[in-house]
Amino acid sequence: MKNKALLFTLVFALVAAGIWVVYRMNRTDLTEAIESRFVSENEVLMSKDIRLTHFSEIREFYENRGYEEVWSTNGKINSQGEDLLDAISEVKYDGLKPSDYHHEFLEKVEAEIQDKKKILQPKSSPELVDFELVMTDAFLDLVYDLKFGIVSEKQRGNYWKLPAKKEEFNPMEVLAEVADGENVEDFLESLYPELAMYIKGREVLKELYAINEEDTLTWKPVQFEETLKVGDEDPAVPDLRKRLQFWGYLSDYKLDNPILFDSVMLDGLKKYQIENGMKPDGAIGELTADFLNDSPEKLIEIASVNMERMRWLPEMDWDQEMVLVNIANYQLDYLTKGDTTLSAKVIVGKEYNESPVFTAPMSYIVFSPYWNIPPSITQGEIIPAMQKNKNYLAEKNMEVVSSSGEVVDPQKINWIRNEANNYRIRQKPGQGNSLGLVKFMFPNDYNIYIHDTPARGLFERETRALSHGCIRIQYPDQFAQALLQDDDWTSDKIQEAMHLDREEVVNLNREVPVTLLYLTFWADSNGKAHFRPDIYKRDTKVLEAMKKA
């Protein structure tokens, strides 16, 4: 028994010694240097300009892995480190700034490491330790920003009502996976929004950065007093012509009079207007001039803001049936299985009645609707009109109802006093109804819905921020037929329902998600860039928030 016990003790000692030897072999000069850096927060980095944002998490991470390095091997930056450096340099194509991820510092340290390799500097160089820790800090920031956006939920603006992403996501676990060998590039790409327009948007930004490097034009804003048409002469014309040529909508040609807006320039301008979602009237008005004043650098900023907005979007099934309204594009798209089956122009809220960004399920349609006039419009518009014209309500096909729904004589109500709060005004169904002949309901906290309008001519306008916040649609009958998906609801039956003297409510047999977005830039499936006016002046605030973040 004593011999067996002695043998067991000897074997155990040898095993323990082997483990210790392996442990010591795995510990490099750098691991010991990393461990020593975590003695105090003030000594984490050589540079006084850099501090680790995620100090405590990083210290715990390296402690758990025996302070083994991630981004270098045997004193050299490894493939993981090279891939992350490349990724940081290219975050500008995501609309982010490499400087937010210590890019300049890391490139400088990388150069120092490369230089010291030539004189056989020890593998535990302080620069390599700095590089290791700052790379880890940058990785954690980048992972979070690509997944959720750099701007916090509270800073996105009161108009942004979409829920923030709430899924469980632990950057430290991700860091461990990359440290164990997961491809950095593949992982970062997996964080992108599942949107083709985001992936294509990166390609557009890459192209814009290349164009910006070659830009030799001065982009001083061009202004003029009146809309320019063919035959007009103006000192602004030469600069506008150069910009059309810069963007490839006009070739270089011989000029007799440089300040003349000629027919050649007209053709290029129309192409430019079509490509940028404007009415191709060939006239240089305020909107066209504003667009032509946007330099490549400005377009990079606009695209960056919208790439950030795309990162804010909650996880959505983009292949499901849905209604998508891009407020800035004045357009509604009805999608089924990822394909657009109906597109229509829309009218959105005025600047002081901004349409918010949110999502809600559509559940029913109201044909031949009443318009229950909101109290704000009653007080601000209807009552003043009644005071000037006693027959105003009758002329507008409106009536007054009590809280119980009883129709009452408007002449018996004192509209000046609080007595008016006990009644509401509604417009009866008919051709002149402000909601038109049908409305589409997706109950929400903002009292927003989609509806028809009797003012059909407004859809021909280039700028269509004209409503009190709701969405007016160009083809309400076609939209109704697409939603009902019922052979019984023929075109004739829909027209009949739209011309009743009473409301008819039709419930859908399923709920259809409706999402209102605000995108002033996106790229289509062919990689073509689309820019739209910032009608509510929201882009500047997002850009400022991104810079502060």
Coordinates of C-alpha atoms in Angstrom, one line a residue:
M1 CA 0.0 0.0 0.0
K2 CA 2.8 2.4 0.8
N3 CA 4.4 1.8 -2.6
K4 CA 1.1 2.5 -4.3
A5 CA 0.6 5.7 -2.3
L6 CA 4.2 6.8 -3.1
L7 CA 3.6 6.0 -6.8
F8 CA 0.3 8.0 -6.8
T9 CA 2.1 11.0 -5.1
L10 CA 4.9 10.9 -7.7
V11 CA 2.5 10.7 -10.6
F12 CA 0.4 13.6 -9.3
A13 CA 3.5 15.7 -8.8
L14 CA 4.6 15.0 -12.4
V15 CA 1.2 15.9 -13.8
A16 CA 1.1 19.1 -11.7
A17 CA 4.5 20.0 -12.9
G18 CA 3.5 19.4 -16.5
I19 CA 0.5 21.6 -16.1
W20 CA 2.7 24.3 -14.7
V21 CA 5.2 24.0 -17.5
V22 CA 2.4 24.2 -20.1
Y23 CA 0.9 27.2 -18.3
R24 CA 4.4 28.9 -18.3
M25 CA 4.9 28.1 -22.0
N26 CA 1.5 29.7 -22.8
R27 CA 2.5 32.8 -20.9
T28 CA 4.5 35.1 -23.2
D29 CA 6.4 38.3 -22.4
L30 CA 3.3 40.1 -23.5
T31 CA 0.8 38.3 -21.2
E32 CA 2.9 39.3 -18.2
A33 CA 3.1 42.9 -19.5
I34 CA -0.7 43.0 -20.0
E35 CA -1.3 41.7 -16.5
S36 CA 1.0 44.4 -15.1
R37 CA -0.9 47.1 -16.9
F38 CA -4.1 46.4 -14.8
V39 CA -2.4 47.3 -11.5
S40 CA -4.1 50.7 -11.6
E41 CA -6.4 52.5 -14.0
N42 CA -4.1 55.4 -14.4
E43 CA -1.3 53.2 -15.8
V44 CA -3.4 51.3 -18.3
L45 CA -1.9 53.1 -21.3
M46 CA 1.3 54.9 -22.1
S47 CA -0.5 57.7 -23.9
K48 CA -2.2 60.3 -21.8
D49 CA -4.7 60.9 -24.7
I50 CA -6.3 57.4 -24.6
R51 CA -8.3 55.8 -21.9
L52 CA -10.2 52.6 -22.1
T53 CA -14.0 53.1 -22.1
H54 CA -14.6 49.5 -21.0
F55 CA -11.8 49.2 -18.5
S56 CA -13.4 46.9 -16.0
E57 CA -14.9 44.6 -18.6
I58 CA -11.6 44.4 -20.4
R59 CA -9.6 43.6 -17.2
E60 CA -12.0 40.8 -16.4
F61 CA -11.8 39.4 -19.9
Y62 CA -8.0 39.2 -19.9
E63 CA -8.0 37.9 -16.4
N64 CA -10.3 35.1 -17.4
R65 CA -8.0 34.1 -20.3
G66 CA -4.7 34.3 -18.3
Y67 CA -3.9 37.7 -19.9
E68 CA -3.2 36.0 -23.2
E69 CA -3.2 38.5 -26.2
V70 CA -5.8 38.5 -28.9
W71 CA -4.6 40.8 -31.7
S72 CA -1.0 39.8 -31.9
T73 CA 1.1 36.6 -31.8
N74 CA 4.8 36.3 -30.9
G75 CA 5.3 40.1 -31.1
K76 CA 3.6 40.5 -34.5
I77 CA 0.1 41.7 -35.3
N78 CA -1.8 38.7 -36.3
S79 CA -4.6 38.2 -39.0
Q80 CA -7.3 39.0 -36.4
G81 CA -5.6 42.3 -35.6
E82 CA -5.1 43.2 -39.3
D83 CA -8.7 42.4 -40.1
L84 CA -10.0 44.6 -37.2
L85 CA -7.7 47.4 -38.3
D86 CA -9.0 47.2 -41.8
A87 CA -12.6 47.1 -40.5
I88 CA -12.1 50.2 -38.4
S89 CA -10.6 52.1 -41.4
E90 CA -13.7 51.2 -43.4
V91 CA -16.4 52.1 -40.8
K92 CA -16.8 55.4 -42.8
Y93 CA -18.7 53.3 -45.3
D94 CA -21.2 52.6 -42.5
G95 CA -21.5 56.3 -41.9
L96 CA -19.3 56.1 -38.8
K97 CA -16.0 57.8 -38.0
P98 CA -12.8 55.7 -37.7
S99 CA -11.6 58.3 -35.2
D100 CA -14.3 57.2 -32.8
Y101 CA -12.5 53.8 -32.6
H102 CA -9.0 55.2 -32.0
H103 CA -8.0 54.7 -35.6
E104 CA -5.3 57.3 -35.8
F105 CA -3.7 56.1 -32.5
L106 CA -3.8 52.4 -33.6
E107 CA -2.2 53.2 -37.0
K108 CA 0.5 55.2 -35.3
V109 CA 1.2 52.4 -32.8
E110 CA 1.1 49.8 -35.6
A111 CA 3.8 51.8 -37.4
E112 CA 5.9 51.9 -34.3
I113 CA 5.6 48.2 -33.8
Q114 CA 6.7 47.6 -37.4
D115 CA 9.7 49.9 -37.1
K116 CA 10.9 48.3 -33.8
K117 CA 10.7 44.8 -35.3
K118 CA 13.6 45.8 -37.6
I119 CA 15.8 46.3 -34.6
L120 CA 14.7 43.2 -32.8
Q121 CA 12.8 45.0 -30.0
P122 CA 11.5 42.6 -27.3
K123 CA 8.1 41.1 -27.8
S124 CA 6.7 42.7 -24.8
S125 CA 7.1 46.3 -26.1
P126 CA 4.9 48.8 -24.4
E127 CA 3.5 49.8 -27.8
L128 CA 2.3 46.3 -28.4
V129 CA 0.5 46.2 -25.0
D130 CA -1.2 49.6 -25.8
F131 CA -2.2 48.2 -29.2
E132 CA -3.7 45.1 -27.7
L133 CA -5.8 46.9 -25.1
V134 CA -7.0 49.8 -27.3
M135 CA -7.9 47.3 -30.1
T136 CA -10.1 45.4 -27.6
D137 CA -11.8 48.6 -26.5
A138 CA -12.4 49.7 -30.1
F139 CA -13.8 46.3 -30.9
L140 CA -16.4 46.5 -28.1
D141 CA -17.5 50.0 -29.2
L142 CA -17.7 49.1 -32.8
V143 CA -19.7 45.9 -32.2
Y144 CA -22.3 47.8 -30.2
D145 CA -22.5 50.7 -32.6
L146 CA -23.0 48.5 -35.7
K147 CA -25.7 46.5 -33.9
F148 CA -27.7 49.3 -32.2
G149 CA -26.5 52.6 -33.6
I150 CA -24.1 55.2 -32.1
V151 CA -26.9 57.5 -31.0
S152 CA -28.8 56.6 -27.9
E153 CA -32.5 56.0 -27.8
K154 CA -33.1 59.2 -25.9
Q155 CA -31.3 61.3 -28.5
R156 CA -33.1 60.1 -31.6
G157 CA -35.7 62.8 -31.6
N158 CA -39.3 62.9 -30.3
Y159 CA -40.6 61.9 -33.8
W160 CA -38.9 58.5 -33.7
K161 CA -41.5 56.2 -32.1
L162 CA -40.2 52.8 -33.3
P163 CA -39.2 50.5 -30.4
A164 CA -35.5 50.1 -29.9
K165 CA -33.8 46.7 -30.4
K166 CA -34.2 44.8 -27.1
E167 CA -32.6 41.5 -28.1
E168 CA -30.1 40.0 -25.7
F169 CA -26.6 40.8 -26.9
N170 CA -23.4 40.5 -24.9
P171 CA -20.3 42.1 -26.7
M172 CA -18.0 40.4 -24.2
E173 CA -19.2 37.0 -25.3
V174 CA -18.7 38.1 -28.9
L175 CA -15.2 39.2 -28.0
A176 CA -14.4 35.8 -26.6
E177 CA -15.6 34.1 -29.8
V178 CA -13.4 36.3 -31.9
A179 CA -10.5 35.7 -29.6
D180 CA -11.1 32.0 -30.2
G181 CA -10.7 32.4 -33.9
E182 CA -14.0 33.6 -35.4
N183 CA -13.5 35.6 -38.5
V184 CA -13.6 39.3 -37.7
E185 CA -14.9 40.5 -41.0
D186 CA -17.7 37.9 -41.2
F187 CA -18.8 38.6 -37.7
L188 CA -19.0 42.4 -38.2
E189 CA -21.0 42.0 -41.4
S190 CA -23.4 39.8 -39.4
L191 CA -24.2 42.9 -37.3
Y192 CA -25.5 44.9 -40.2
P193 CA -29.3 45.5 -40.5
E194 CA -30.9 42.8 -42.6
L195 CA -31.6 45.3 -45.3
A196 CA -30.4 45.3 -48.9
M197 CA -30.5 49.1 -48.9
Y198 CA -27.9 49.1 -46.1
I199 CA -25.5 46.8 -47.8
K200 CA -25.9 48.7 -51.1
G201 CA -25.7 52.0 -49.1
R202 CA -22.1 51.0 -48.0
E203 CA -21.2 50.7 -51.7
V204 CA -22.7 54.1 -52.4
L205 CA -20.7 55.7 -49.5
K206 CA -17.5 54.0 -50.8
E207 CA -18.1 55.6 -54.2
L208 CA -18.9 59.0 -52.7
Y209 CA -15.6 59.0 -50.7
A210 CA -13.7 58.2 -53.9
I211 CA -15.6 61.0 -55.7
N212 CA -14.9 63.4 -52.9
E213 CA -11.1 62.7 -53.1
E214 CA -11.2 63.8 -56.8
D215 CA -13.5 66.8 -56.2
T216 CA -12.0 70.1 -57.4
L217 CA -15.2 72.2 -57.5
T218 CA -16.0 75.0 -55.1
W219 CA -19.5 74.3 -53.6
K220 CA -20.4 77.8 -52.5
P221 CA -24.3 77.9 -52.4
V222 CA -25.7 79.3 -55.6
Q223 CA -28.6 81.6 -55.2
F224 CA -30.9 83.5 -57.6
E225 CA -34.1 85.5 -57.3
E226 CA -36.4 83.7 -59.8
T227 CA -36.8 80.2 -61.2
L228 CA -34.5 79.8 -64.2
K229 CA -35.9 78.6 -67.5
V230 CA -34.5 78.0 -70.9
G231 CA -33.4 81.3 -72.5
D232 CA -32.8 83.0 -69.1
E233 CA -29.4 84.5 -68.3
D234 CA -27.9 84.4 -64.8
P235 CA -24.4 84.5 -63.2
A236 CA -25.4 81.3 -61.4
V237 CA -25.7 79.2 -64.5
P238 CA -22.0 78.4 -65.0
D239 CA -21.7 76.9 -61.5
L240 CA -24.9 74.9 -62.0
R241 CA -23.7 73.7 -65.3
K242 CA -20.4 72.5 -63.8
R243 CA -22.2 70.6 -61.1
L244 CA -24.4 68.8 -63.7
Q245 CA -21.2 67.9 -65.5
F246 CA -19.5 66.8 -62.3
W247 CA -22.3 64.3 -61.5
G248 CA -22.3 63.0 -65.1
Y249 CA -25.7 64.4 -66.3
L250 CA -24.1 66.7 -68.8
S251 CA -21.1 66.4 -71.0
D252 CA -18.6 69.2 -71.7
Y253 CA -19.7 71.2 -74.8
K254 CA -18.9 74.4 -76.5
L255 CA -20.5 77.6 -75.2
D256 CA -21.2 80.9 -76.9
N257 CA -22.7 82.5 -73.8
P258 CA -21.8 80.8 -70.4
I259 CA -24.5 82.5 -68.4
L260 CA -27.3 81.3 -70.8
F261 CA -29.5 78.5 -69.6
D262 CA -29.7 76.6 -72.9
S263 CA -31.5 73.6 -74.3
V264 CA -28.5 71.3 -73.9
M265 CA -28.4 72.1 -70.2
L266 CA -32.1 71.6 -70.0
D267 CA -31.8 67.9 -71.1
G268 CA -29.1 67.2 -68.5
L269 CA -31.2 68.9 -65.8
K270 CA -34.3 66.8 -66.6
K271 CA -32.2 63.6 -66.2
Y272 CA -30.9 65.0 -62.9
Q273 CA -34.4 65.8 -61.6
I274 CA -35.8 62.4 -62.5
E275 CA -32.9 60.6 -60.7
N276 CA -33.5 62.7 -57.6
G277 CA -37.2 62.2 -57.4
M278 CA -38.2 65.6 -58.6
K279 CA -40.7 66.8 -61.2
P280 CA -38.7 66.8 -64.5
D281 CA -40.0 70.2 -65.5
G282 CA -36.5 71.4 -66.6
A283 CA -36.8 74.6 -64.4
I284 CA -34.2 75.4 -61.8
G285 CA -36.4 76.2 -58.8
E286 CA -35.5 76.3 -55.1
L287 CA -35.5 72.5 -54.6
T288 CA -33.4 71.7 -57.7
A289 CA -30.9 74.4 -56.7
D290 CA -30.7 73.1 -53.1
F291 CA -29.8 69.7 -54.5
L292 CA -27.3 71.0 -56.9
N293 CA -25.7 72.9 -54.0
D294 CA -24.9 69.6 -52.2
S295 CA -21.3 68.6 -52.5
P296 CA -20.0 65.0 -52.3
E297 CA -19.0 65.8 -48.7
K298 CA -22.6 66.9 -47.9
L299 CA -24.0 63.8 -49.6
I300 CA -21.7 61.7 -47.4
E301 CA -23.2 63.3 -44.3
I302 CA -26.8 62.7 -45.5
A303 CA -26.0 59.1 -46.3
S304 CA -24.3 58.6 -43.0
V305 CA -27.3 59.9 -41.1
N306 CA -29.6 57.5 -42.8
M307 CA -27.3 54.5 -42.4
E308 CA -27.6 55.3 -38.7
R309 CA -31.4 55.4 -38.9
M310 CA -31.3 52.0 -40.5
R311 CA -29.4 50.7 -37.5
W312 CA -32.1 52.0 -35.2
L313 CA -34.8 49.9 -36.9
P314 CA -36.1 47.0 -34.8
E315 CA -35.8 43.5 -36.1
M316 CA -38.5 43.1 -38.8
D317 CA -39.5 40.4 -41.2
W318 CA -39.1 42.3 -44.5
D319 CA -40.5 39.4 -46.5
Q320 CA -43.9 39.6 -44.8
E321 CA -46.9 41.5 -46.1
M322 CA -46.5 45.1 -45.0
V323 CA -47.3 48.8 -45.9
L324 CA -44.2 51.0 -46.0
V325 CA -44.4 54.8 -46.1
N326 CA -41.2 56.8 -46.6
I327 CA -42.3 60.3 -45.4
A328 CA -39.4 62.0 -47.0
N329 CA -40.0 60.3 -50.3
Y330 CA -43.8 61.1 -50.3
Q331 CA -44.4 57.5 -51.3
L332 CA -46.3 54.4 -50.0
D333 CA -45.3 50.9 -51.0
Y334 CA -47.4 47.8 -50.4
L335 CA -45.1 44.8 -50.2
T336 CA -45.8 41.1 -50.3
K337 CA -43.0 38.5 -49.9
G338 CA -40.5 41.3 -50.2
D339 CA -41.8 42.5 -53.6
T340 CA -43.6 45.8 -54.1
T341 CA -47.0 45.1 -55.6
L342 CA -48.4 48.7 -55.4
S343 CA -46.7 52.1 -55.1
A344 CA -48.5 55.4 -54.7
K345 CA -47.7 59.0 -54.1
V346 CA -48.7 60.3 -50.7
I347 CA -49.2 63.6 -48.9
V348 CA -47.7 63.9 -45.5
G349 CA -47.8 66.3 -42.5
K350 CA -46.8 69.9 -42.8
E351 CA -43.6 71.1 -41.1
Y352 CA -45.7 72.0 -38.0
N353 CA -47.7 68.8 -38.2
E354 CA -44.8 66.4 -38.7
S355 CA -45.8 62.8 -39.4
P356 CA -44.0 60.6 -36.8
V357 CA -42.0 57.4 -37.4
F358 CA -43.7 54.4 -36.0
T359 CA -45.3 51.1 -36.7
A360 CA -48.8 49.7 -36.0
P361 CA -51.0 46.9 -37.4
M362 CA -53.8 47.9 -39.9
S363 CA -57.0 46.1 -39.0
Y364 CA -59.9 47.7 -40.8
I365 CA -61.1 49.9 -43.7
V366 CA -63.8 52.6 -43.5
F367 CA -65.7 53.3 -46.7
S368 CA -67.6 56.6 -47.0
P369 CA -66.2 57.8 -43.7
Y370 CA -67.2 60.7 -41.4
W371 CA -64.4 63.1 -40.6
N372 CA -64.5 63.6 -36.9
I373 CA -62.7 66.9 -36.8
P374 CA -59.9 67.1 -34.1
P375 CA -60.5 69.7 -31.3
S376 CA -57.3 71.6 -32.4
I377 CA -58.7 72.1 -35.9
T378 CA -62.2 72.9 -34.5
Q379 CA -60.8 75.7 -32.3
G380 CA -58.1 77.0 -34.7
E381 CA -60.0 76.8 -38.0
I382 CA -63.7 75.8 -37.9
I383 CA -65.0 78.1 -35.1
P384 CA -63.3 81.2 -36.6
A385 CA -64.8 80.3 -40.0
M386 CA -68.3 79.9 -38.4
Q387 CA -68.0 83.3 -36.8
K388 CA -67.5 84.9 -40.2
N389 CA -70.1 82.7 -42.0
K390 CA -73.1 81.3 -40.2
N391 CA -73.7 78.9 -43.0
Y392 CA -70.2 77.6 -43.0
L393 CA -71.1 74.1 -41.6
A394 CA -73.9 73.5 -44.0
E395 CA -71.7 74.6 -47.0
K396 CA -69.0 72.2 -45.9
N397 CA -71.5 69.3 -45.3
M398 CA -70.7 69.3 -41.6
E399 CA -72.8 68.7 -38.5
V400 CA -72.6 69.0 -34.8
V401 CA -73.1 66.0 -32.5
S402 CA -73.3 65.7 -28.7
S403 CA -71.3 63.4 -26.5
S404 CA -74.1 60.9 -26.9
G405 CA -73.9 61.0 -30.7
E406 CA -77.1 63.1 -31.2
V407 CA -77.1 65.7 -34.0
V408 CA -77.8 69.1 -32.6
D409 CA -78.4 72.6 -34.0
P410 CA -75.1 74.5 -34.1
Q411 CA -77.0 77.9 -33.7
K412 CA -77.9 76.9 -30.1
I413 CA -74.3 76.4 -28.9
N414 CA -72.2 79.2 -27.5
W415 CA -68.9 78.4 -29.3
I416 CA -66.9 81.0 -27.5
R417 CA -67.3 79.5 -24.0
N418 CA -66.4 76.1 -22.7
E419 CA -69.8 74.9 -23.8
A420 CA -68.1 74.0 -27.1
N421 CA -66.1 71.3 -25.4
N422 CA -69.3 69.2 -25.0
Y423 CA -69.8 68.9 -28.7
R424 CA -67.8 67.7 -31.7
I425 CA -68.0 68.6 -35.3
R426 CA -67.9 66.0 -38.1
Q427 CA -68.1 66.2 -41.8
K428 CA -70.6 63.8 -43.4
P429 CA -69.6 61.3 -46.1
G430 CA -69.5 62.6 -49.7
Q431 CA -67.2 63.9 -52.4
G432 CA -66.2 67.0 -50.5
N433 CA -65.2 65.1 -47.3
S434 CA -61.7 66.0 -46.3
L435 CA -60.9 62.3 -45.8
G436 CA -62.1 61.5 -49.3
L437 CA -64.1 58.3 -49.9
V438 CA -62.2 55.8 -47.7
K439 CA -59.8 55.6 -44.9
F440 CA -57.4 52.8 -43.7
M441 CA -57.1 52.3 -40.0
F442 CA -54.1 51.1 -38.0
P443 CA -55.0 52.3 -34.5
N444 CA -52.1 54.1 -32.8
D445 CA -51.3 56.7 -30.1
Y446 CA -50.8 59.5 -32.7
N447 CA -54.2 59.5 -34.4
I448 CA -52.5 58.9 -37.7
Y449 CA -54.2 57.0 -40.5
I450 CA -54.1 56.7 -44.3
H451 CA -57.0 58.2 -46.3
D452 CA -58.3 59.5 -49.6
T453 CA -58.6 63.2 -50.4
P454 CA -60.8 65.3 -52.7
A455 CA -57.9 67.5 -53.6
R456 CA -56.4 65.1 -56.2
G457 CA -54.4 67.8 -57.9
L458 CA -52.0 68.0 -54.9
F459 CA -50.4 64.8 -55.9
E460 CA -48.9 66.5 -58.9
R461 CA -46.9 68.8 -56.6
E462 CA -43.2 68.2 -56.1
T463 CA -43.4 69.0 -52.4
R464 CA -46.3 67.3 -50.6
A465 CA -45.9 68.1 -46.9
L466 CA -49.4 69.5 -46.8
S467 CA -51.6 67.5 -44.3
H468 CA -52.3 67.8 -40.6
G469 CA -50.2 64.7 -40.0
C470 CA -52.2 61.9 -41.6
I471 CA -51.2 60.2 -44.9
R472 CA -53.3 60.9 -48.0
I473 CA -52.9 58.3 -50.7
Q474 CA -53.0 58.7 -54.5
Y475 CA -54.8 55.4 -55.4
P476 CA -57.2 54.6 -52.5
D477 CA -59.4 52.2 -54.5
Q478 CA -56.4 50.1 -55.7
F479 CA -55.0 50.1 -52.2
A480 CA -58.3 48.8 -50.8
Q481 CA -58.5 46.1 -53.4
A482 CA -55.0 44.9 -52.6
L483 CA -55.7 44.8 -48.9
L484 CA -59.1 43.0 -49.1
Q485 CA -57.8 40.2 -51.2
D486 CA -61.3 38.9 -51.7
D487 CA -62.9 38.1 -55.1
D488 CA -66.2 39.5 -53.7
W489 CA -64.6 42.9 -53.4
T490 CA -64.5 43.8 -57.1
S491 CA -63.6 47.2 -58.4
D492 CA -67.3 48.0 -58.8
K493 CA -68.2 46.9 -55.3
I494 CA -65.3 49.1 -53.9
Q495 CA -66.5 52.1 -55.9
E496 CA -70.1 51.5 -54.6
A497 CA -68.8 51.3 -51.0
M498 CA -66.9 54.5 -51.5
H499 CA -70.0 56.4 -52.6
L500 CA -72.5 55.7 -49.8
D501 CA -74.2 58.2 -47.6
R502 CA -73.2 56.4 -44.5
E503 CA -70.1 54.7 -43.2
E504 CA -69.3 51.1 -43.9
V505 CA -66.6 49.5 -41.8
V506 CA -64.9 46.4 -43.2
N507 CA -62.6 44.4 -41.0
L508 CA -59.5 42.8 -42.6
N509 CA -59.1 39.0 -42.1
R510 CA -55.6 39.6 -40.8
E511 CA -53.5 42.5 -39.4
V512 CA -51.1 44.1 -41.9
P513 CA -48.1 46.0 -40.4
V514 CA -47.8 49.6 -41.4
T515 CA -44.5 51.3 -40.9
L516 CA -43.8 55.0 -41.4
L517 CA -40.1 55.8 -42.0
Y518 CA -38.1 58.9 -42.6
L519 CA -35.2 58.2 -45.0
T520 CA -33.6 61.0 -47.0
F521 CA -31.2 58.6 -48.5
W522 CA -31.3 54.9 -49.5
A523 CA -29.8 52.7 -52.1
D524 CA -31.9 50.4 -54.2
S525 CA -31.2 46.7 -55.1
N526 CA -29.2 47.9 -58.1
G527 CA -26.9 50.0 -55.9
K528 CA -28.4 53.2 -57.2
A529 CA -28.4 56.1 -54.7
H530 CA -31.6 58.0 -53.9
F531 CA -31.5 61.3 -52.0
R532 CA -34.6 63.2 -50.9
P533 CA -35.3 66.6 -49.3
D534 CA -35.0 66.8 -45.5
I535 CA -38.5 68.2 -45.3
Y536 CA -38.6 68.3 -41.5
K537 CA -35.0 69.4 -41.0
R538 CA -34.2 66.2 -39.0
D539 CA -30.9 65.2 -40.5
T540 CA -28.9 68.0 -39.0
K541 CA -29.9 67.0 -35.4
V542 CA -29.1 63.4 -36.0
L543 CA -25.7 64.3 -37.5
E544 CA -25.0 66.5 -34.4
A545 CA -26.0 63.6 -32.1
M546 CA -23.7 61.3 -34.0
K547 CA -20.8 63.6 -33.5
K548 CA -21.4 64.1 -29.8
A549 CA -21.9 60.4 -29.3

